[in-house]
Short mmCIF file of C-alpha atoms and ligand atoms in Angstrom, two decimals:
data_model
loop_
_atom_site.label_atom_id
_atom_site.label_comp_id
_atom_site.label_asym_id
_atom_site.label_seq_id
_atom_site.Cartn_x
_atom_site.Cartn_y
_atom_site.Cartn_z
CA MET A 107 -14.36 16.55 -51.30
CA VAL A 108 -12.26 15.50 -54.25
CA LEU A 109 -9.05 13.70 -53.40
CA SER A 110 -7.33 13.83 -56.73
CA VAL A 111 -7.98 14.44 -60.36
CA VAL A 112 -6.30 12.16 -62.87
CA GLN A 113 -6.41 12.95 -66.58
CA GLY A 114 -9.39 15.20 -66.13
CA ARG A 115 -11.38 12.47 -64.44
CA GLU A 116 -12.73 12.99 -60.94
CA GLU A 117 -11.56 10.19 -58.73
CA GLU A 118 -12.94 8.70 -55.54
CA SER A 119 -14.31 11.23 -53.11
CA SER A 120 -13.35 10.62 -49.48
CA SER A 121 -16.84 9.48 -48.60
CA VAL A 122 -16.36 6.56 -50.97
CA VAL A 123 -12.73 5.84 -50.17
CA SER A 124 -13.33 4.50 -46.72
CA SER A 125 -10.80 1.71 -47.19
CA VAL A 126 -7.44 1.77 -48.91
CA PHE A 127 -8.30 -1.52 -50.53
CA ALA A 128 -11.47 -0.01 -52.02
CA SER A 129 -9.45 2.73 -53.71
CA ARG A 130 -7.83 2.75 -57.13
CA TYR A 131 -4.37 3.19 -55.58
CA VAL A 132 -4.01 -0.49 -54.88
CA GLN A 133 -4.92 -1.25 -58.51
CA ASP A 134 -2.56 1.21 -60.18
CA PRO A 135 0.78 -0.31 -61.10
CA PRO A 136 3.21 0.88 -58.45
CA PRO A 137 5.92 3.19 -59.74
CA ARG A 138 9.16 1.42 -58.98
CA TYR A 139 12.07 3.20 -60.51
CA LYS A 140 10.69 6.63 -61.29
CA MET A 141 9.14 9.21 -59.03
CA PRO A 142 5.36 9.34 -59.65
CA GLU A 143 3.86 12.55 -61.04
CA LYS A 144 1.08 12.79 -58.47
CA SER A 145 0.81 12.45 -54.71
CA ILE A 146 -1.29 9.76 -53.11
CA PRO A 147 -2.95 9.72 -49.67
CA LYS A 148 -0.74 8.72 -46.76
CA GLU A 149 -2.90 5.74 -45.82
CA ALA A 150 -2.52 4.31 -49.30
CA ALA A 151 1.22 4.91 -49.40
CA TYR A 152 1.62 3.28 -46.01
CA GLN A 153 -0.42 0.24 -46.98
CA ILE A 154 1.34 -0.29 -50.29
CA VAL A 155 4.84 -0.14 -48.78
CA HIS A 156 3.80 -2.12 -45.73
CA ASP A 157 2.26 -4.87 -47.87
CA GLU A 158 5.28 -5.24 -50.11
CA LEU A 159 7.47 -5.60 -47.01
CA LEU A 160 5.35 -8.55 -45.84
CA LEU A 161 7.38 -10.59 -48.27
CA ASP A 162 10.62 -10.02 -46.36
CA GLY A 163 11.67 -12.80 -44.03
CA ILE A 164 10.59 -12.52 -40.39
CA PRO A 165 13.53 -11.02 -38.47
CA ARG A 166 13.02 -13.13 -35.35
CA LEU A 167 13.14 -16.33 -37.41
CA ASN A 168 16.27 -15.10 -39.17
CA LEU A 169 18.79 -17.30 -37.41
CA ALA A 170 21.49 -16.16 -39.81
CA THR A 171 22.03 -12.85 -38.10
CA PHE A 172 23.94 -11.88 -34.98
CA VAL A 173 22.08 -8.60 -34.95
CA THR A 174 19.42 -7.86 -32.32
CA THR A 175 15.84 -8.48 -33.40
CA TRP A 176 13.98 -7.84 -30.16
CA MET A 177 14.07 -5.11 -27.55
CA GLU A 178 11.79 -4.12 -24.70
CA PRO A 179 8.85 -1.83 -25.56
CA GLU A 180 10.22 0.87 -23.23
CA CYS A 181 13.40 0.96 -25.25
CA ASN A 182 11.52 0.97 -28.54
CA LYS A 183 9.74 4.02 -27.19
CA LEU A 184 12.99 5.80 -26.28
CA MET A 185 14.34 5.07 -29.74
CA ALA A 186 11.25 6.45 -31.43
CA GLU A 187 11.45 9.57 -29.25
CA ALA A 188 15.01 10.22 -30.46
CA ILE A 189 14.40 9.46 -34.11
CA ASN A 190 14.71 13.14 -35.13
CA LYS A 191 18.01 13.82 -33.35
CA ASN A 192 21.13 14.00 -35.46
CA TYR A 193 23.90 12.50 -33.41
CA VAL A 194 26.52 14.86 -34.85
CA ASP A 195 24.89 17.97 -33.35
CA MET A 196 26.79 17.46 -30.14
CA ASP A 197 26.46 21.03 -28.97
CA GLU A 198 22.70 20.96 -29.43
CA TYR A 199 22.22 17.52 -27.93
CA PRO A 200 24.85 17.46 -25.17
CA VAL A 201 23.02 14.81 -23.17
CA THR A 202 23.14 12.36 -26.06
CA THR A 203 26.88 13.01 -26.34
CA GLU A 204 27.22 12.45 -22.62
CA LEU A 205 25.40 9.09 -22.92
CA GLN A 206 27.81 7.97 -25.64
CA ASN A 207 30.75 8.92 -23.39
CA ARG A 208 29.24 6.95 -20.53
CA CYS A 209 28.88 3.93 -22.83
CA VAL A 210 32.53 4.23 -23.93
CA ASN A 211 33.61 4.24 -20.29
CA ILE A 212 31.35 1.35 -19.32
CA ILE A 213 32.68 -0.77 -22.19
CA ALA A 214 36.32 0.21 -21.61
CA LYS A 215 35.97 -0.91 -17.97
CA LEU A 216 34.34 -4.13 -19.09
CA PHE A 217 37.42 -4.73 -21.28
CA ASN A 218 39.82 -3.79 -18.47
CA ALA A 219 41.28 -0.72 -20.16
CA PRO A 220 43.90 0.78 -17.84
CA SER A 221 42.75 4.34 -18.60
CA ALA A 222 39.15 3.57 -17.66
CA ASP A 223 40.30 2.27 -14.33
CA GLN A 224 41.59 5.50 -12.84
CA THR A 225 39.61 8.21 -14.57
CA LYS A 226 36.48 8.54 -16.60
CA GLN A 227 38.64 9.34 -19.59
CA ALA A 228 38.44 6.11 -21.53
CA VAL A 229 39.41 6.48 -25.17
CA GLY A 230 36.83 5.27 -27.62
CA VAL A 231 34.04 6.18 -29.97
CA GLY A 232 30.55 5.05 -30.94
CA THR A 233 30.28 3.91 -34.55
CA VAL A 234 27.67 2.55 -36.92
CA GLY A 235 28.93 -0.96 -36.24
CA SER A 236 32.06 -3.03 -35.90
CA SER A 237 32.95 -2.44 -39.54
CA GLU A 238 33.40 1.30 -39.02
CA ALA A 239 35.17 0.61 -35.71
CA ILE A 240 37.58 -1.73 -37.49
CA MET A 241 38.31 0.83 -40.22
CA LEU A 242 39.16 3.37 -37.50
CA ALA A 243 41.30 0.99 -35.48
CA GLY A 244 43.08 -0.15 -38.65
CA LEU A 245 43.76 3.44 -39.66
CA ALA A 246 45.23 4.21 -36.25
CA PHE A 247 47.60 1.22 -36.56
CA LYS A 248 48.57 2.20 -40.08
CA LYS A 249 49.30 5.83 -39.13
CA LYS A 250 51.30 4.82 -36.06
CA TRP A 251 53.35 2.35 -38.02
CA GLN A 252 53.99 4.86 -40.82
CA ASN A 253 55.05 7.55 -38.37
CA LYS A 254 57.50 5.16 -36.77
CA ARG A 255 58.92 4.03 -40.13
CA LYS A 256 59.28 7.64 -41.30
CA ALA A 257 61.20 8.49 -38.13
CA GLN A 258 63.48 5.51 -38.79
CA LYS A 259 63.88 6.59 -42.43
CA LYS A 260 62.61 3.20 -43.57
CA PRO A 261 60.13 2.53 -46.40
CA PHE A 262 56.52 2.81 -45.27
CA ASP A 263 54.57 1.92 -48.40
CA LYS A 264 53.91 -1.79 -47.87
CA PRO A 265 51.92 -2.18 -44.65
CA ASN A 266 50.25 -5.51 -43.92
CA ILE A 267 47.87 -7.04 -41.39
CA VAL A 268 47.97 -10.66 -40.27
CA THR A 269 44.60 -12.37 -39.65
CA GLY A 270 43.01 -15.79 -39.92
CA ALA A 271 41.29 -16.72 -43.20
CA ASN A 272 38.11 -16.73 -41.10
CA VAL A 273 38.01 -12.93 -40.78
CA GLN A 274 34.79 -11.10 -41.43
CA VAL A 275 34.55 -9.33 -44.78
CA CYS A 276 35.07 -5.87 -43.23
CA TRP A 277 38.76 -6.67 -42.78
CA GLU A 278 39.06 -7.35 -46.50
CA LYS A 279 37.28 -4.06 -47.08
CA PHE A 280 39.68 -2.23 -44.80
CA ALA A 281 42.63 -3.80 -46.60
CA ARG A 282 41.35 -2.80 -50.03
CA TYR A 283 40.05 0.68 -49.21
CA PHE A 284 43.07 1.73 -47.17
CA GLU A 285 45.74 -0.12 -49.15
CA VAL A 286 47.01 -2.57 -46.60
CA GLU A 287 47.94 -6.11 -47.59
CA LEU A 288 45.90 -8.78 -45.80
CA LYS A 289 48.03 -11.80 -44.91
CA GLU A 290 45.72 -14.65 -44.00
CA VAL A 291 46.59 -17.71 -41.96
CA LYS A 292 44.88 -20.59 -43.73
CA LEU A 293 42.50 -22.89 -41.86
CA ARG A 294 42.36 -26.66 -42.13
CA GLU A 295 39.63 -29.27 -41.73
CA GLY A 296 38.91 -29.61 -38.03
CA TYR A 297 40.58 -26.27 -37.08
CA TYR A 298 38.58 -23.22 -38.04
CA VAL A 299 40.30 -20.26 -36.38
CA MET A 300 43.63 -18.47 -36.67
CA ASP A 301 46.53 -20.55 -35.41
CA PRO A 302 48.58 -18.12 -33.24
CA VAL A 303 51.85 -19.94 -34.01
CA LYS A 304 51.39 -19.54 -37.77
CA ALA A 305 50.15 -15.97 -37.36
CA VAL A 306 53.28 -14.91 -35.49
CA GLU A 307 55.44 -16.64 -38.11
CA MET A 308 53.82 -14.44 -40.76
CA VAL A 309 54.55 -11.19 -38.91
CA ASP A 310 57.28 -9.08 -40.50
CA GLU A 311 58.59 -5.53 -40.09
CA ASN A 312 55.70 -4.21 -42.22
CA THR A 313 52.97 -5.75 -40.07
CA ILE A 314 50.88 -2.97 -38.57
CA CYS A 315 48.95 -5.36 -36.31
CA VAL A 316 47.74 -8.92 -35.85
CA ALA A 317 43.94 -9.08 -35.68
CA ALA A 318 42.48 -11.81 -33.49
CA ILE A 319 38.78 -12.62 -33.37
CA LEU A 320 36.81 -13.19 -30.23
CA GLY A 321 33.92 -15.14 -31.68
CA SER A 322 34.63 -16.26 -35.22
CA THR A 323 31.78 -15.46 -37.58
CA PHE A 324 31.86 -18.98 -38.96
CA ASN A 325 31.51 -21.00 -35.77
CA GLY A 326 31.54 -18.61 -32.81
CA GLU A 327 34.88 -19.90 -31.55
CA PHE A 328 37.26 -17.65 -29.56
CA GLU A 329 40.79 -17.35 -30.89
CA ASP A 330 43.59 -17.78 -28.35
CA VAL A 331 44.54 -14.14 -27.82
CA LYS A 332 46.59 -14.91 -24.72
CA LEU A 333 48.85 -17.33 -26.56
CA LEU A 334 49.12 -14.85 -29.43
CA ASN A 335 50.18 -12.16 -26.96
CA THR A 336 52.86 -14.45 -25.48
CA LEU A 337 54.28 -15.54 -28.83
CA LEU A 338 54.23 -12.04 -30.28
CA THR A 339 55.95 -10.60 -27.18
CA GLN A 340 58.76 -13.11 -27.70
CA LYS A 341 59.06 -12.26 -31.37
CA ASN A 342 59.02 -8.51 -30.66
CA LYS A 343 61.82 -8.99 -28.13
CA ARG A 344 63.87 -11.01 -30.61
CA THR A 345 63.43 -8.62 -33.54
CA GLY A 346 63.11 -5.25 -31.85
CA TRP A 347 59.70 -4.63 -33.46
CA ASP A 348 56.64 -3.73 -31.48
CA THR A 349 53.85 -5.35 -33.47
CA PRO A 350 50.55 -4.82 -31.62
CA ILE A 351 47.28 -6.82 -31.45
CA HIS A 352 43.75 -5.73 -32.26
CA VAL A 353 40.87 -7.86 -31.00
CA ASP A 354 37.78 -8.05 -33.18
CA ALA A 355 35.27 -8.78 -30.43
CA ALA A 356 32.25 -7.88 -32.59
CA SER A 357 30.21 -10.73 -31.17
CA GLY A 358 32.30 -12.02 -28.24
CA GLY A 359 32.90 -8.65 -26.54
CA PHE A 360 29.53 -8.74 -24.82
CA VAL A 361 29.67 -12.48 -24.09
CA ALA A 362 33.11 -13.19 -22.62
CA PRO A 363 33.06 -10.56 -19.80
CA PHE A 364 29.83 -12.03 -18.44
CA LEU A 365 30.34 -15.76 -18.97
CA TYR A 366 34.12 -16.16 -18.84
CA PRO A 367 35.49 -13.33 -16.67
CA GLU A 368 38.74 -15.26 -16.14
CA LEU A 369 39.46 -15.57 -19.84
CA GLU A 370 42.26 -13.11 -20.69
CA TRP A 371 41.64 -11.71 -24.13
CA ASP A 372 41.32 -7.94 -23.58
CA PHE A 373 43.45 -5.04 -22.34
CA ARG A 374 44.81 -7.27 -19.57
CA LEU A 375 47.16 -8.48 -22.32
CA PRO A 376 49.78 -5.75 -22.90
CA LEU A 377 49.95 -6.02 -26.69
CA VAL A 378 46.19 -5.54 -27.12
CA LYS A 379 45.96 -1.88 -28.17
CA SER A 380 42.39 -1.65 -29.46
CA ILE A 381 39.15 -3.64 -29.43
CA ASN A 382 35.92 -3.33 -31.40
CA VAL A 383 32.52 -4.64 -30.38
CA SER A 384 29.10 -4.48 -32.03
CA GLY A 385 26.50 -2.90 -29.78
CA HIS A 386 23.90 -4.33 -32.12
CA LYS A 387 24.98 -7.94 -31.60
CA TYR A 388 25.22 -9.20 -28.01
CA GLY A 389 25.17 -5.55 -26.87
CA LEU A 390 21.41 -6.12 -27.35
CA VAL A 391 20.57 -3.03 -29.46
CA TYR A 392 18.97 -2.91 -32.93
CA ALA A 393 21.24 -2.50 -35.96
CA GLY A 394 23.35 0.64 -36.19
CA VAL A 395 25.77 0.77 -33.25
CA GLY A 396 29.32 -0.40 -32.64
CA TRP A 397 32.22 0.67 -30.48
CA ALA A 398 35.96 1.14 -30.90
CA ILE A 399 37.97 1.31 -27.69
CA TRP A 400 41.68 2.09 -27.40
CA ARG A 401 44.01 1.12 -24.61
CA SER A 402 45.12 4.74 -24.08
CA LYS A 403 45.43 8.09 -25.80
CA GLU A 404 48.91 7.23 -27.09
CA GLU A 405 47.44 4.57 -29.39
CA LEU A 406 45.39 7.11 -31.30
CA PRO A 407 47.57 9.32 -33.53
CA ASP A 408 46.60 12.98 -33.19
CA GLU A 409 46.37 13.67 -36.88
CA LEU A 410 43.36 11.34 -37.16
CA ILE A 411 41.30 13.44 -34.77
CA PHE A 412 39.23 16.19 -36.32
CA HIS A 413 38.30 19.17 -34.25
CA ILE A 414 35.12 20.28 -35.85
CA ASN A 415 33.63 23.61 -35.15
CA TYR A 416 30.09 22.86 -36.04
CA LEU A 417 27.04 24.86 -35.06
CA GLY A 418 28.94 26.53 -32.29
CA GLY A 419 31.01 23.93 -30.46
CA ASP A 420 34.46 22.39 -30.75
CA GLU A 421 34.12 18.64 -30.84
CA PRO A 422 36.95 16.21 -31.39
CA THR A 423 35.73 13.41 -33.63
CA PHE A 424 37.16 10.28 -35.17
CA THR A 425 34.55 8.72 -37.43
CA LEU A 426 34.15 7.98 -41.11
CA ASN A 427 30.68 9.44 -41.53
CA PHE A 428 29.07 12.63 -40.29
CA SER A 429 25.32 12.67 -39.64
CA LYS A 430 23.61 9.66 -38.09
CA GLY A 431 20.75 8.82 -35.76
CA SER A 432 21.02 9.05 -31.98
CA SER A 433 18.56 6.30 -31.09
CA GLN A 434 21.08 3.46 -31.03
CA VAL A 435 23.44 5.18 -28.61
CA ILE A 436 20.51 6.03 -26.35
CA ALA A 437 19.29 2.43 -26.56
CA GLN A 438 22.76 1.15 -25.67
CA TYR A 439 22.78 3.28 -22.54
CA TYR A 440 19.26 2.10 -21.70
CA GLN A 441 20.40 -1.53 -21.91
CA PHE A 442 23.42 -0.95 -19.64
CA LEU A 443 21.26 0.87 -17.12
CA ARG A 444 18.36 -1.54 -17.30
CA MET A 445 20.18 -4.88 -17.44
CA GLY A 446 23.31 -4.24 -15.44
CA PHE A 447 25.97 -6.93 -15.21
CA GLU A 448 23.37 -9.27 -13.76
CA GLY A 449 20.97 -8.89 -16.67
CA TYR A 450 23.59 -9.34 -19.37
CA LYS A 451 24.92 -12.40 -17.59
CA LYS A 452 21.45 -13.93 -17.44
CA VAL A 453 20.71 -13.25 -21.09
CA MET A 454 24.04 -14.75 -22.17
CA SER A 455 23.54 -17.80 -19.93
CA ASN A 456 20.08 -18.34 -21.40
CA CYS A 457 21.49 -18.11 -24.92
CA MET A 458 24.15 -20.69 -24.05
CA GLU A 459 21.48 -22.96 -22.61
CA SER A 460 19.37 -22.69 -25.77
CA ALA A 461 22.51 -23.40 -27.81
CA ARG A 462 23.19 -26.49 -25.71
CA ILE A 463 19.68 -27.88 -26.21
CA LEU A 464 19.92 -27.25 -29.93
CA ARG A 465 23.35 -28.87 -30.13
CA GLU A 466 22.22 -31.95 -28.25
CA GLY A 467 19.08 -32.25 -30.37
CA LEU A 468 21.15 -32.10 -33.54
CA GLU A 469 23.61 -34.68 -32.23
CA LYS A 470 20.72 -36.99 -31.39
CA THR A 471 19.76 -37.19 -35.06
CA GLY A 472 23.09 -38.92 -35.70
CA ARG A 473 23.45 -37.01 -38.95
CA PHE A 474 25.54 -34.03 -37.89
CA GLN A 475 28.96 -33.15 -36.72
CA ILE A 476 29.06 -30.05 -34.52
CA ILE A 477 31.59 -27.46 -35.70
CA SER A 478 31.06 -24.84 -32.97
CA LYS A 479 32.59 -25.13 -29.52
CA GLU A 480 30.86 -25.26 -26.16
CA LYS A 481 32.90 -22.23 -25.11
CA GLY A 482 32.43 -19.26 -27.40
CA VAL A 483 29.55 -17.12 -28.54
CA PRO A 484 26.17 -18.88 -28.51
CA VAL A 485 26.31 -20.15 -32.05
CA VAL A 486 25.60 -23.68 -33.23
CA ALA A 487 27.43 -24.52 -36.44
CA PHE A 488 26.99 -28.01 -37.80
CA ALA A 489 27.88 -30.04 -40.86
CA PHE A 490 26.50 -33.26 -42.31
CA LYS A 491 28.48 -36.43 -41.74
CA GLY A 492 29.22 -38.76 -44.63
CA ASN A 493 28.92 -38.17 -48.37
CA ASP A 494 27.31 -35.40 -50.38
CA ARG A 495 27.62 -33.07 -47.43
CA LYS A 496 27.48 -29.87 -49.43
CA ASN A 497 24.24 -30.64 -51.30
CA LEU A 498 22.57 -31.91 -48.17
CA ALA A 499 23.51 -28.75 -46.26
CA PHE A 500 22.19 -26.41 -48.93
CA GLY A 501 19.11 -28.62 -49.33
CA LEU A 502 18.36 -28.53 -45.62
CA SER A 503 18.77 -24.75 -45.51
CA LYS A 504 16.29 -24.44 -48.38
CA ALA A 505 13.83 -26.94 -46.91
CA LEU A 506 13.77 -25.06 -43.61
CA ARG A 507 12.79 -21.86 -45.43
CA ASN A 508 9.43 -23.54 -46.08
CA TYR A 509 8.79 -23.46 -42.35
CA GLY A 510 9.87 -19.82 -42.04
CA TRP A 511 13.35 -20.48 -40.61
CA ILE A 512 16.29 -18.71 -42.17
CA ILE A 513 19.42 -20.76 -41.54
CA PRO A 514 22.33 -20.17 -43.91
CA ALA A 515 24.61 -22.85 -45.33
CA TYR A 516 28.08 -21.85 -46.46
CA THR A 517 31.44 -23.38 -47.27
CA MET A 518 34.32 -22.65 -44.93
CA PRO A 519 37.20 -20.36 -46.01
CA ALA A 520 40.60 -21.52 -47.28
CA ASN A 521 41.82 -24.26 -46.73
CA ALA A 522 38.72 -25.86 -45.29
CA GLU A 523 36.46 -25.35 -48.33
CA ASN A 524 35.46 -29.01 -48.25
CA VAL A 525 33.40 -28.36 -45.18
CA THR A 526 29.91 -26.91 -45.64
CA VAL A 527 28.25 -25.76 -42.47
CA LEU A 528 24.85 -24.59 -41.37
CA ARG A 529 24.84 -21.97 -38.66
CA VAL A 530 22.28 -20.95 -36.08
CA VAL A 531 23.00 -17.79 -34.12
CA VAL A 532 21.25 -18.05 -30.79
CA ARG A 533 19.98 -14.66 -29.72
CA GLU A 534 18.13 -13.44 -26.65
CA ASP A 535 14.73 -13.86 -28.30
CA PHE A 536 15.33 -17.43 -29.48
CA GLY A 537 13.95 -19.16 -26.42
CA ARG A 538 13.50 -22.78 -25.45
CA GLN A 539 10.11 -23.06 -27.11
CA LEU A 540 11.46 -21.90 -30.47
CA VAL A 541 14.53 -24.14 -30.17
CA GLU A 542 12.27 -27.15 -29.79
CA LYS A 543 10.10 -26.10 -32.71
CA LEU A 544 13.21 -25.70 -34.83
CA LEU A 545 14.48 -29.16 -33.90
CA PHE A 546 11.11 -30.60 -34.79
CA HIS A 547 11.20 -28.93 -38.20
CA ILE A 548 14.80 -30.00 -38.79
CA GLY A 549 13.62 -33.56 -38.23
CA ILE A 550 10.98 -33.26 -40.95
CA ALA A 551 13.23 -31.32 -43.33
CA LEU A 552 16.00 -33.90 -42.88
CA LYS A 553 13.70 -36.61 -44.17
CA GLU A 554 12.73 -34.43 -47.13
CA VAL A 555 16.29 -33.71 -48.21
CA THR A 556 17.49 -37.24 -47.59
CA ASP A 557 14.60 -38.70 -49.61
CA ALA A 558 15.19 -36.19 -52.38
CA ALA A 559 18.90 -37.04 -52.42
CA SER A 560 18.21 -40.78 -52.67
CA GLY A 561 15.60 -40.37 -55.43
CA VAL A 562 12.55 -41.29 -53.36
CA PRO A 563 9.58 -39.55 -54.99
CA MET A 564 7.93 -36.97 -52.77
CA ILE A 565 4.61 -38.31 -51.54
CA ARG A 566 2.01 -35.68 -51.03
CA LEU A 567 -0.14 -36.55 -48.14
CA THR A 568 -3.17 -34.60 -47.01
CA VAL A 569 -4.16 -34.44 -43.44
CA GLU A 570 -7.55 -33.61 -42.08
CA MET A 571 -7.55 -32.80 -38.42
CA LYS A 572 -10.15 -31.98 -35.86
CA ALA A 573 -8.41 -30.41 -32.91
CA ASP A 574 -10.23 -30.28 -29.64
CA GLU A 575 -10.34 -26.56 -28.87
CA SER A 576 -10.15 -27.00 -25.13
CA GLU A 577 -7.30 -29.50 -25.38
CA MET A 578 -5.06 -28.12 -28.08
CA ASN A 579 -2.97 -31.26 -28.19
CA ALA A 580 -5.77 -33.76 -28.46
CA GLY A 581 -7.71 -34.47 -31.57
CA GLU A 582 -8.47 -36.85 -34.40
CA GLY A 583 -8.20 -36.86 -38.12
CA THR A 584 -7.49 -38.73 -41.33
CA ILE A 585 -4.25 -38.93 -43.27
CA HIS A 586 -4.72 -39.54 -47.01
CA ILE A 587 -1.75 -41.04 -48.82
CA PRO A 588 -2.26 -41.97 -52.49
CA GLY A 589 -3.97 -45.39 -52.33
CA ALA A 590 -4.73 -45.37 -48.59
CA SER A 591 -6.32 -43.44 -45.77
CA VAL A 592 -5.46 -43.72 -42.10
CA HIS A 593 -7.73 -42.51 -39.35
CA TRP A 594 -6.08 -41.41 -36.12
CA LYS A 595 -7.18 -40.17 -32.75
CA HIS A 596 -5.31 -39.33 -29.60
CA ASP A 597 -5.87 -37.73 -26.26
CA LYS A 598 -3.70 -35.04 -24.76
CA PRO A 599 -0.23 -36.59 -24.71
CA GLU A 600 2.15 -36.65 -21.74
CA THR A 601 4.91 -35.02 -23.76
CA ASP A 602 4.76 -31.41 -24.87
CA ASP A 603 3.26 -30.14 -28.09
CA THR A 604 6.43 -30.20 -30.16
CA GLN A 605 5.88 -33.91 -30.69
CA VAL A 606 2.46 -33.43 -32.23
CA PRO A 607 2.11 -32.20 -35.78
CA ILE A 608 -0.64 -29.70 -35.12
CA MET A 609 0.85 -26.47 -36.29
CA ASP A 610 -0.48 -23.13 -35.17
CA GLY A 611 -3.95 -24.48 -34.49
CA LYS A 612 -4.59 -25.21 -38.17
CA THR A 613 -7.20 -27.87 -38.52
CA LYS A 614 -6.48 -28.78 -42.09
CA GLY A 615 -3.26 -28.77 -43.97
CA VAL A 616 -1.03 -30.26 -46.60
CA CYS A 617 2.44 -31.49 -45.70
C1 PLP B 870 29.66 -8.91 -37.38
C2 PLP B 870 31.11 -8.90 -37.39
C3 PLP B 870 31.83 -7.84 -37.95
C4 PLP B 870 31.13 -6.68 -38.61
O1 PLP B 870 30.37 -6.02 -37.67
P1 PLP B 870 29.17 -5.01 -38.00
O2 PLP B 870 28.81 -4.55 -36.64
O3 PLP B 870 28.11 -5.80 -38.66
O4 PLP B 870 29.71 -3.93 -38.86
C5 PLP B 870 33.19 -7.87 -37.87
N1 PLP B 870 33.83 -8.90 -37.31
C6 PLP B 870 33.20 -9.95 -36.76
C7 PLP B 870 33.97 -11.05 -36.12
C8 PLP B 870 31.80 -9.98 -36.79
O5 PLP B 870 31.16 -11.03 -36.25
#
């Protein structure tokens, strides 16, 4: 059988092409920016795309992201089963719609929404992530404020939002796309979240809401929403305004209810009118799901709701996009059902424990100042002490890439730009064993960057090792440094393997 004919030449019959790598397809230059003229076999296409993707970072070692990188195989299976369902076909897939409504109610109850308490009529919507949820919540505030100003015959063309300078970029997007001025409370060295006192000072009659963050992206810290609520209530009373609060709980919304149930940050505070949370962060689902929850129906202006008559059914919707996959919503419901309160609490406690071990290990080096707080989302943000902090931070981030770890370094927002931090987001799948490996590698990388910074030439040393197969941690070998060789031998040590530089069972290597 002939597979393909190229320029009149008969190419590779299937009896010959038993392996993709024996075919010409892997030798042809891959078409990058133009659709190829001819088809190729599916095995070859798969292999070519798969191989190129090998050069991406490994998601589980990507400690930069808050987004879920591991789920149970059963849930992976459910997601794959739903991969061909368009979420928007609500009439055709009523069960999927029902699962989203259950999720909205579960989350609204978790956030103490008064409506969710009495009925199963919580007000909220599944989104692609917190960014879409924030756009929707922001639009609702803007519309409400404009309607009120119109009724009062006052100008309504200069709306603003008050936030900390530590807001996530989606707030800047919202401000630009929907023409709302963003008034940012500046940070200062040593204080990296929005100061509620300053925020309330900045509120004026054009402020559509104050946005507080539960779990700052930069260091995981919770902002003091309760104090903000108190101060803003006083100001509202004094001025006659009714400026509301939105809580951006993208990362903290699935941490605080389980670890700090007493902390009042949600709908228990009267001025909190809407909350967003990312299902794909500590909601424990892969990328592509977020939630916007409103206190009650009154907070959602009617004119933003679209009643679509699509493929036979009337469905009220409030989203920015139309078609999207169903898998994430289904996975979110799976997680709620599977984990329950108990499971989420255990996962979050484990993350906090891993964060603690990492924090203590970093402190032990004597080189770092910890910027994250013990209470917050399980994030460890740290900065170098002393001079040249910025270069050292970026150098360490780069050096750790050599070991596979992705740990970002970044400068803090205004007015704390002098501080450069490294940040590790501790997720469910970053267990004790990996924390200890990371600390070990940070130790080596620290020496590399410090030596490089002080002009010490890099010494290449080769190591030959003979590991005892039955006793992975025992072995002997020779270390060759230019001008000298050192023979070493040791038996299985008392301590665990993180102390011993035998990586991944390799018996020979270059450091
Ligand atoms: C991640 C994050 C966002 C954006 O959320 P996505 O779900 O990625 O769209 C917004 N705000 C905060 C505080 C975040 O951490």
